[in-house]
Structures are given as structure tokens and as C-alpha cells.
mmCIF file with all atom_site columns, C-alpha atoms in Angstrom:
data_model
loop_
_atom_site.group_PDB
_atom_site.id
_atom_site.type_symbol
_atom_site.label_atom_id
_atom_site.label_alt_id
_atom_site.label_comp_id
_atom_site.label_asym_id
_atom_site.label_entity_id
_atom_site.label_seq_id
_atom_site.pdbx_PDB_ins_code
_atom_site.Cartn_x
_atom_site.Cartn_y
_atom_site.Cartn_z
_atom_site.occupancy
_atom_site.B_iso_or_equiv
_atom_site.pdbx_formal_charge
_atom_site.auth_seq_id
_atom_site.auth_comp_id
_atom_site.auth_asym_id
_atom_site.auth_atom_id
_atom_site.pdbx_PDB_model_num
ATOM 1   C CA . LEU A 1 1   ? 81.195 -65.849 -34.164 1.00 90.00 ? 100 LEU A CA 1
ATOM 2   C CA . LYS A 1 2   ? 78.411 -67.601 -36.066 1.00 90.00 ? 101 LYS A CA 1
ATOM 3   C CA . ILE A 1 3   ? 76.923 -66.086 -39.191 1.00 89.00 ? 102 ILE A CA 1
ATOM 4   C CA . LYS A 1 4   ? 73.812 -67.530 -40.790 1.00 89.00 ? 103 LYS A CA 1
ATOM 5   C CA . ALA A 1 5   ? 73.856 -67.651 -44.571 1.00 87.00 ? 104 ALA A CA 1
ATOM 6   C CA . TYR A 1 6   ? 72.289 -69.561 -47.427 1.00 87.00 ? 105 TYR A CA 1
ATOM 7   C CA . ASP A 1 7   ? 74.375 -72.360 -48.830 1.00 90.00 ? 106 ASP A CA 1
ATOM 8   C CA . LEU A 1 8   ? 75.669 -71.899 -52.369 1.00 90.00 ? 107 LEU A CA 1
ATOM 9   C CA . LYS A 1 9   ? 73.169 -74.403 -53.779 1.00 92.00 ? 108 LYS A CA 1
ATOM 10  C CA . GLU A 1 10  ? 70.248 -72.302 -52.498 1.00 94.00 ? 109 GLU A CA 1
ATOM 11  C CA . ILE A 1 11  ? 71.878 -69.078 -53.711 1.00 94.00 ? 110 ILE A CA 1
ATOM 12  C CA . LEU A 1 12  ? 72.364 -70.599 -57.162 1.00 95.00 ? 111 LEU A CA 1
ATOM 13  C CA . ILE A 1 13  ? 68.734 -71.740 -57.351 1.00 95.00 ? 112 ILE A CA 1
ATOM 14  C CA . GLU A 1 14  ? 67.551 -68.322 -56.150 1.00 95.00 ? 113 GLU A CA 1
ATOM 15  C CA . LYS A 1 15  ? 69.743 -66.502 -58.697 1.00 96.00 ? 114 LYS A CA 1
ATOM 16  C CA . VAL A 1 16  ? 68.291 -68.541 -61.570 1.00 96.00 ? 115 VAL A CA 1
ATOM 17  C CA . ARG A 1 17  ? 64.784 -67.936 -60.217 1.00 95.00 ? 116 ARG A CA 1
ATOM 18  C CA . ALA A 1 18  ? 65.495 -64.193 -60.085 1.00 95.00 ? 117 ALA A CA 1
ATOM 19  C CA . ILE A 1 19  ? 66.807 -64.186 -63.652 1.00 95.00 ? 118 ILE A CA 1
ATOM 20  C CA . LEU A 1 20  ? 63.647 -65.847 -64.947 1.00 94.00 ? 119 LEU A CA 1
ATOM 21  C CA . THR A 1 21  ? 60.995 -64.124 -62.838 1.00 94.00 ? 120 THR A CA 1
ATOM 22  C CA . ARG A 1 22  ? 62.390 -60.600 -62.641 1.00 92.00 ? 121 ARG A CA 1
ATOM 23  C CA . ARG A 1 23  ? 60.899 -58.071 -65.024 1.00 91.00 ? 122 ARG A CA 1
ATOM 24  C CA . GLY A 1 24  ? 64.181 -57.125 -66.667 1.00 87.00 ? 123 GLY A CA 1
ATOM 25  C CA . ILE A 1 25  ? 67.674 -58.542 -66.842 1.00 87.00 ? 124 ILE A CA 1
ATOM 26  C CA . LYS A 1 26  ? 70.278 -57.836 -64.179 1.00 88.00 ? 125 LYS A CA 1
ATOM 27  C CA . ALA A 1 27  ? 73.781 -58.679 -65.359 1.00 89.00 ? 126 ALA A CA 1
ATOM 28  C CA . ARG A 1 28  ? 74.935 -59.237 -61.767 1.00 89.00 ? 127 ARG A CA 1
ATOM 29  C CA . ASP A 1 29  ? 72.771 -62.365 -61.508 1.00 92.00 ? 128 ASP A CA 1
ATOM 30  C CA . PHE A 1 30  ? 74.455 -63.867 -64.571 1.00 93.00 ? 129 PHE A CA 1
ATOM 31  C CA . VAL A 1 31  ? 77.890 -63.014 -63.181 1.00 93.00 ? 130 VAL A CA 1
ATOM 32  C CA . ASP A 1 32  ? 76.977 -64.522 -59.794 1.00 93.00 ? 131 ASP A CA 1
ATOM 33  C CA . VAL A 1 33  ? 75.752 -67.763 -61.388 1.00 96.00 ? 132 VAL A CA 1
ATOM 34  C CA . PHE A 1 34  ? 78.919 -67.922 -63.513 1.00 95.00 ? 133 PHE A CA 1
ATOM 35  C CA . LEU A 1 35  ? 81.176 -67.431 -60.491 1.00 93.00 ? 134 LEU A CA 1
ATOM 36  C CA . ILE A 1 36  ? 79.358 -70.072 -58.418 1.00 95.00 ? 135 ILE A CA 1
ATOM 37  C CA . VAL A 1 37  ? 79.341 -72.611 -61.262 1.00 95.00 ? 136 VAL A CA 1
ATOM 38  C CA . LYS A 1 38  ? 83.020 -71.978 -61.997 1.00 94.00 ? 137 LYS A CA 1
ATOM 39  C CA . LYS A 1 39  ? 84.221 -71.982 -58.397 1.00 92.00 ? 138 LYS A CA 1
ATOM 40  C CA . GLU A 1 40  ? 82.138 -74.911 -57.173 1.00 93.00 ? 139 GLU A CA 1
ATOM 41  C CA . LYS A 1 41  ? 82.349 -76.839 -60.465 1.00 94.00 ? 140 LYS A CA 1
ATOM 42  C CA . VAL A 1 42  ? 78.627 -77.595 -60.386 1.00 94.00 ? 141 VAL A CA 1
ATOM 43  C CA . ASN A 1 43  ? 76.400 -78.693 -63.221 1.00 95.00 ? 142 ASN A CA 1
ATOM 44  C CA . LEU A 1 44  ? 73.285 -76.533 -63.467 1.00 95.00 ? 143 LEU A CA 1
ATOM 45  C CA . ASN A 1 45  ? 71.290 -79.508 -64.725 1.00 95.00 ? 144 ASN A CA 1
ATOM 46  C CA . ASP A 1 46  ? 71.688 -81.063 -61.275 1.00 96.00 ? 145 ASP A CA 1
ATOM 47  C CA . PHE A 1 47  ? 69.495 -78.247 -59.911 1.00 95.00 ? 146 PHE A CA 1
ATOM 48  C CA . LYS A 1 48  ? 66.963 -78.070 -62.735 1.00 95.00 ? 147 LYS A CA 1
ATOM 49  C CA . LYS A 1 49  ? 64.180 -79.861 -60.829 1.00 94.00 ? 148 LYS A CA 1
ATOM 50  C CA . GLU A 1 50  ? 64.557 -77.609 -57.761 1.00 95.00 ? 149 GLU A CA 1
ATOM 51  C CA . ILE A 1 51  ? 64.648 -74.475 -59.910 1.00 95.00 ? 150 ILE A CA 1
ATOM 52  C CA . ILE A 1 52  ? 61.440 -75.499 -61.683 1.00 94.00 ? 151 ILE A CA 1
ATOM 53  C CA . GLU A 1 53  ? 59.757 -76.294 -58.353 1.00 93.00 ? 152 GLU A CA 1
ATOM 54  C CA . LYS A 1 54  ? 60.759 -72.946 -56.873 1.00 92.00 ? 153 LYS A CA 1
ATOM 55  C CA . ILE A 1 55  ? 59.537 -71.006 -59.901 1.00 93.00 ? 154 ILE A CA 1
ATOM 56  C CA . SER A 1 56  ? 56.323 -72.993 -60.360 1.00 90.00 ? 155 SER A CA 1
ATOM 57  C CA . ASP A 1 57  ? 55.269 -72.041 -56.829 1.00 85.00 ? 156 ASP A CA 1
ATOM 58  C CA . MET A 1 58  ? 55.492 -68.371 -57.835 1.00 88.00 ? 157 MET A CA 1
ATOM 59  C CA . LEU A 1 59  ? 53.380 -68.679 -60.970 1.00 86.00 ? 158 LEU A CA 1
ATOM 60  C CA . LYS A 1 60  ? 50.174 -68.126 -59.048 1.00 85.00 ? 159 LYS A CA 1
ATOM 61  C CA . PHE A 1 61  ? 51.142 -64.463 -59.296 1.00 86.00 ? 160 PHE A CA 1
ATOM 62  C CA . GLU A 1 62  ? 50.391 -63.078 -62.741 1.00 87.00 ? 161 GLU A CA 1
ATOM 63  C CA . LYS A 1 63  ? 53.368 -60.701 -62.813 1.00 89.00 ? 162 LYS A CA 1
ATOM 64  C CA . TYR A 1 64  ? 55.853 -63.582 -62.603 1.00 89.00 ? 163 TYR A CA 1
ATOM 65  C CA . THR A 1 65  ? 54.016 -65.503 -65.312 1.00 88.00 ? 164 THR A CA 1
ATOM 66  C CA . LEU A 1 66  ? 54.197 -62.475 -67.609 1.00 88.00 ? 165 LEU A CA 1
ATOM 67  C CA . ASN A 1 67  ? 57.870 -61.917 -66.815 1.00 89.00 ? 166 ASN A CA 1
ATOM 68  C CA . ILE A 1 68  ? 58.733 -65.498 -67.743 1.00 89.00 ? 167 ILE A CA 1
ATOM 69  C CA . LYS A 1 69  ? 56.717 -65.306 -70.951 1.00 86.00 ? 168 LYS A CA 1
ATOM 70  C CA . ASN A 1 70  ? 58.738 -62.209 -71.945 1.00 86.00 ? 169 ASN A CA 1
ATOM 71  C CA . LYS A 1 71  ? 62.077 -63.660 -70.848 1.00 86.00 ? 170 LYS A CA 1
ATOM 72  C CA . GLU A 1 72  ? 62.824 -65.627 -74.026 1.00 81.00 ? 171 GLU A CA 1
ATOM 73  C CA . THR A 1 73  ? 62.838 -62.385 -76.012 1.00 82.00 ? 172 THR A CA 1
ATOM 74  C CA . GLN A 1 74  ? 65.059 -60.688 -73.432 1.00 84.00 ? 173 GLN A CA 1
ATOM 75  C CA . LEU A 1 75  ? 67.520 -63.600 -73.501 1.00 84.00 ? 174 LEU A CA 1
ATOM 76  C CA . LYS A 1 76  ? 68.096 -63.020 -77.224 1.00 80.00 ? 175 LYS A CA 1
ATOM 77  C CA . GLU A 1 77  ? 69.591 -59.619 -76.473 1.00 74.00 ? 176 GLU A CA 1
ATOM 78  C CA . ASP A 1 78  ? 73.285 -59.344 -75.723 1.00 76.00 ? 177 ASP A CA 1
ATOM 79  C CA . LEU A 1 79  ? 74.087 -59.048 -72.046 1.00 75.00 ? 178 LEU A CA 1
ATOM 80  C CA . ILE A 1 80  ? 76.087 -55.922 -71.355 1.00 72.00 ? 179 ILE A CA 1
ATOM 81  C CA . LEU A 1 81  ? 78.247 -55.810 -68.273 1.00 76.00 ? 180 LEU A CA 1
ATOM 82  C CA . GLY A 1 82  ? 78.177 -52.263 -67.026 1.00 74.00 ? 181 GLY A CA 1
ATOM 83  C CA . GLU A 1 83  ? 78.920 -51.325 -63.460 1.00 74.00 ? 182 GLU A CA 1
ATOM 84  C CA . GLU A 1 84  ? 79.070 -55.006 -62.478 1.00 75.00 ? 183 GLU A CA 1
ATOM 85  C CA . GLU A 1 85  ? 82.395 -55.365 -64.254 1.00 76.00 ? 184 GLU A CA 1
ATOM 86  C CA . ALA A 1 86  ? 83.770 -52.207 -62.655 1.00 76.00 ? 185 ALA A CA 1
ATOM 87  C CA . LEU A 1 87  ? 82.810 -53.499 -59.194 1.00 78.00 ? 186 LEU A CA 1
ATOM 88  C CA . MET A 1 88  ? 84.593 -56.835 -59.605 1.00 76.00 ? 187 MET A CA 1
ATOM 89  C CA . LEU A 1 89  ? 87.720 -57.288 -57.511 1.00 76.00 ? 188 LEU A CA 1
ATOM 90  C CA . THR A 1 90  ? 89.268 -59.399 -60.241 1.00 80.00 ? 189 THR A CA 1
ATOM 91  C CA . PRO A 1 91  ? 88.549 -59.237 -63.971 1.00 79.00 ? 190 PRO A CA 1
ATOM 92  C CA . ILE A 1 92  ? 85.815 -61.558 -65.152 1.00 84.00 ? 191 ILE A CA 1
ATOM 93  C CA . ASP A 1 93  ? 87.127 -64.806 -66.604 1.00 86.00 ? 192 ASP A CA 1
ATOM 94  C CA . LYS A 1 94  ? 87.471 -65.109 -70.387 1.00 89.00 ? 193 LYS A CA 1
ATOM 95  C CA . GLY A 1 95  ? 85.118 -68.113 -70.218 1.00 91.00 ? 194 GLY A CA 1
ATOM 96  C CA . PHE A 1 96  ? 82.150 -65.885 -69.391 1.00 91.00 ? 195 PHE A CA 1
ATOM 97  C CA . PRO A 1 97  ? 80.886 -65.425 -73.008 1.00 90.00 ? 196 PRO A CA 1
ATOM 98  C CA . LYS A 1 98  ? 80.922 -69.193 -73.585 1.00 93.00 ? 197 LYS A CA 1
ATOM 99  C CA . PHE A 1 99  ? 79.142 -69.729 -70.269 1.00 93.00 ? 198 PHE A CA 1
ATOM 100 C CA . LEU A 1 100 ? 76.477 -67.178 -71.279 1.00 91.00 ? 199 LEU A CA 1
ATOM 101 C CA . LYS A 1 101 ? 75.659 -69.062 -74.475 1.00 92.00 ? 200 LYS A CA 1
ATOM 102 C CA . GLU A 1 102 ? 75.323 -72.353 -72.606 1.00 94.00 ? 201 GLU A CA 1
ATOM 103 C CA . PHE A 1 103 ? 73.421 -70.728 -69.745 1.00 94.00 ? 202 PHE A CA 1
ATOM 104 C CA . ASN A 1 104 ? 70.924 -69.121 -72.132 1.00 92.00 ? 203 ASN A CA 1
ATOM 105 C CA . VAL A 1 105 ? 70.208 -72.569 -73.587 1.00 93.00 ? 204 VAL A CA 1
ATOM 106 C CA . PHE A 1 106 ? 69.695 -73.870 -70.040 1.00 95.00 ? 205 PHE A CA 1
ATOM 107 C CA . LEU A 1 107 ? 67.334 -70.983 -69.195 1.00 95.00 ? 206 LEU A CA 1
ATOM 108 C CA . LYS A 1 108 ? 65.303 -71.587 -72.366 1.00 93.00 ? 207 LYS A CA 1
ATOM 109 C CA . GLU A 1 109 ? 64.998 -75.269 -71.420 1.00 93.00 ? 208 GLU A CA 1
ATOM 110 C CA . ILE A 1 110 ? 63.644 -74.271 -68.018 1.00 94.00 ? 209 ILE A CA 1
ATOM 111 C CA . ILE A 1 111 ? 61.146 -71.903 -69.654 1.00 93.00 ? 210 ILE A CA 1
ATOM 112 C CA . LYS A 1 112 ? 60.088 -74.738 -71.960 1.00 91.00 ? 211 LYS A CA 1
ATOM 113 C CA . ASP A 1 113 ? 59.653 -77.046 -68.956 1.00 90.00 ? 212 ASP A CA 1
ATOM 114 C CA . LEU A 1 114 ? 57.633 -74.357 -67.187 1.00 88.00 ? 213 LEU A CA 1
ATOM 115 C CA . LYS A 1 115 ? 55.201 -74.062 -70.120 1.00 81.00 ? 214 LYS A CA 1
ATOM 116 C CA . ILE A 1 116 ? 52.938 -76.643 -68.477 1.00 71.00 ? 215 ILE A CA 1
ATOM 117 C CA . TYR A 1 117 ? 52.547 -74.220 -65.583 1.00 68.00 ? 216 TYR A CA 1
ATOM 118 C CA . LEU A 1 118 ? 52.208 -71.189 -67.853 1.00 67.00 ? 217 LEU A CA 1
ATOM 119 C CA . THR A 1 119 ? 49.359 -72.501 -69.998 1.00 63.00 ? 218 THR A CA 1
ATOM 120 C CA . PRO A 1 120 ? 45.958 -71.240 -68.943 1.00 58.00 ? 219 PRO A CA 1
ATOM 121 C CA . LYS A 1 121 ? 44.087 -73.681 -66.802 1.00 52.00 ? 220 LYS A CA 1
ATOM 122 C CA . LEU A 1 122 ? 40.658 -74.790 -67.898 1.00 46.00 ? 221 LEU A CA 1
ATOM 123 C CA . GLY A 1 123 ? 38.041 -73.093 -65.828 1.00 51.00 ? 222 GLY A CA 1
ATOM 124 C CA . VAL A 1 124 ? 35.829 -70.099 -65.561 1.00 51.00 ? 223 VAL A CA 1
ATOM 125 C CA . ASN A 1 125 ? 37.173 -66.738 -66.652 1.00 58.00 ? 224 ASN A CA 1
ATOM 126 C CA . LYS A 1 126 ? 37.394 -64.109 -63.864 1.00 64.00 ? 225 LYS A CA 1
ATOM 127 C CA . SER A 1 127 ? 35.208 -61.647 -65.781 1.00 67.00 ? 226 SER A CA 1
ATOM 128 C CA . ILE A 1 128 ? 32.471 -64.291 -66.094 1.00 69.00 ? 227 ILE A CA 1
ATOM 129 C CA . LEU A 1 129 ? 32.598 -64.881 -62.336 1.00 68.00 ? 228 LEU A CA 1
ATOM 130 C CA . ILE A 1 130 ? 32.359 -61.135 -61.701 1.00 75.00 ? 229 ILE A CA 1
ATOM 131 C CA . ALA A 1 131 ? 29.400 -60.825 -64.091 1.00 72.00 ? 230 ALA A CA 1
ATOM 132 C CA . ILE A 1 132 ? 27.622 -63.707 -62.352 1.00 77.00 ? 231 ILE A CA 1
ATOM 133 C CA . GLY A 1 133 ? 28.329 -62.127 -58.953 1.00 73.00 ? 232 GLY A CA 1
ATOM 134 C CA . VAL A 1 134 ? 26.973 -58.739 -60.068 1.00 75.00 ? 233 VAL A CA 1
ATOM 135 C CA . PHE A 1 135 ? 23.898 -60.429 -61.518 1.00 74.00 ? 234 PHE A CA 1
ATOM 136 C CA . LEU A 1 136 ? 23.257 -62.284 -58.250 1.00 76.00 ? 235 LEU A CA 1
ATOM 137 C CA . VAL A 1 137 ? 23.627 -59.121 -56.153 1.00 76.00 ? 236 VAL A CA 1
ATOM 138 C CA . ILE A 1 138 ? 21.244 -57.185 -58.420 1.00 79.00 ? 237 ILE A CA 1
ATOM 139 C CA . SER A 1 139 ? 18.803 -60.106 -58.328 1.00 75.00 ? 238 SER A CA 1
ATOM 140 C CA . LEU A 1 140 ? 18.904 -60.171 -54.524 1.00 74.00 ? 239 LEU A CA 1
ATOM 141 C CA . ILE A 1 141 ? 18.370 -56.412 -54.289 1.00 74.00 ? 240 ILE A CA 1
ATOM 142 C CA . TYR A 1 142 ? 15.519 -56.568 -56.786 1.00 67.00 ? 241 TYR A CA 1
ATOM 143 C CA . SER A 1 143 ? 13.923 -59.508 -54.950 1.00 71.00 ? 242 SER A CA 1
ATOM 144 C CA . TYR A 1 144 ? 14.219 -57.700 -51.627 1.00 66.00 ? 243 TYR A CA 1
ATOM 145 C CA . LEU A 1 145 ? 12.662 -54.497 -52.989 1.00 72.00 ? 244 LEU A CA 1
ATOM 146 C CA . TYR A 1 146 ? 9.960  -56.341 -54.929 1.00 68.00 ? 245 TYR A CA 1
ATOM 147 C CA . PHE A 1 147 ? 8.833  -58.611 -52.117 1.00 68.00 ? 246 PHE A CA 1
ATOM 148 C CA . LYS A 1 148 ? 9.240  -56.030 -49.350 1.00 60.00 ? 247 LYS A CA 1
ATOM 149 C CA . PHE A 1 149 ? 6.454  -53.835 -50.660 1.00 52.00 ? 248 PHE A CA 1
#
């Protein structure tokens, strides 16, 4: 029996992406990252580049950009394990609070690194483009009506 599944590296990268781009905070993502890091003994910094690449691709969508901009404030709040803790088969390790502090620093570093993608790009504002488009359409209609008669 063959079952297709993501490898743990991809799951870890996706979990961090979800934490940073999701509107709110889901404690289960933090628990999942903790369990993967603890079990596999991985260093999150080894995946920093891939995490930034994955997230930067999503920043063309305004909602993700806004979510990331708001994330630093959300990370200051204490993470409360609610139903996640009740659903665990074994109690969460006592090292979780220490991990959270270190992980929050890591997440803030990623946000800082993403700032280059979050800064507005030089160019024409959308409302200016719309105004120019409306002006051109009205000009064409006016020209058509004026020269037709």
C-alpha cells in the first residue's frame, strides 16, 4: 500500500507560511512546528530561505500582505492552547514555552526579511490608472458623438 504525503520539510515550511499569512493565529500550527522541530531535531534557520521564497510568491495578493503586516502585533499576544492541548495523545512537552519565545523571534526575523517584498513598489497608483481609463473612454465617446454628426 503506497500513500502519497508531503515530506516533513515541506510540511514545516508550509506550517510557517500558514502562521505568517493566515489572518489570525492558530495554536495548532505552533504545536505542529514544535513537534516537527523536536522530533526531527531540525534547525528552522536551515529553512529560512525556502520559507521566504514561498511567502514572497504569495505577496502579490493583498490579503496576505496585510496579514503579514498585522502579524507582528499578533505575535506579541500570549498563545493560548485550547482544544489543541485536549486533542493531544500525549501531554505537550515542558519545552514548548521556551520554543515559543525562540520561534517568535524567528518569525519576526522572517517578517523583517520580507519587508523588501512588503514595501510598495514604485509605479502608478491603481486609482490613477482607473481615472486615466475613464477619461480615455469618455474622450472616445465624445469624439465619436462629435464627429459622427
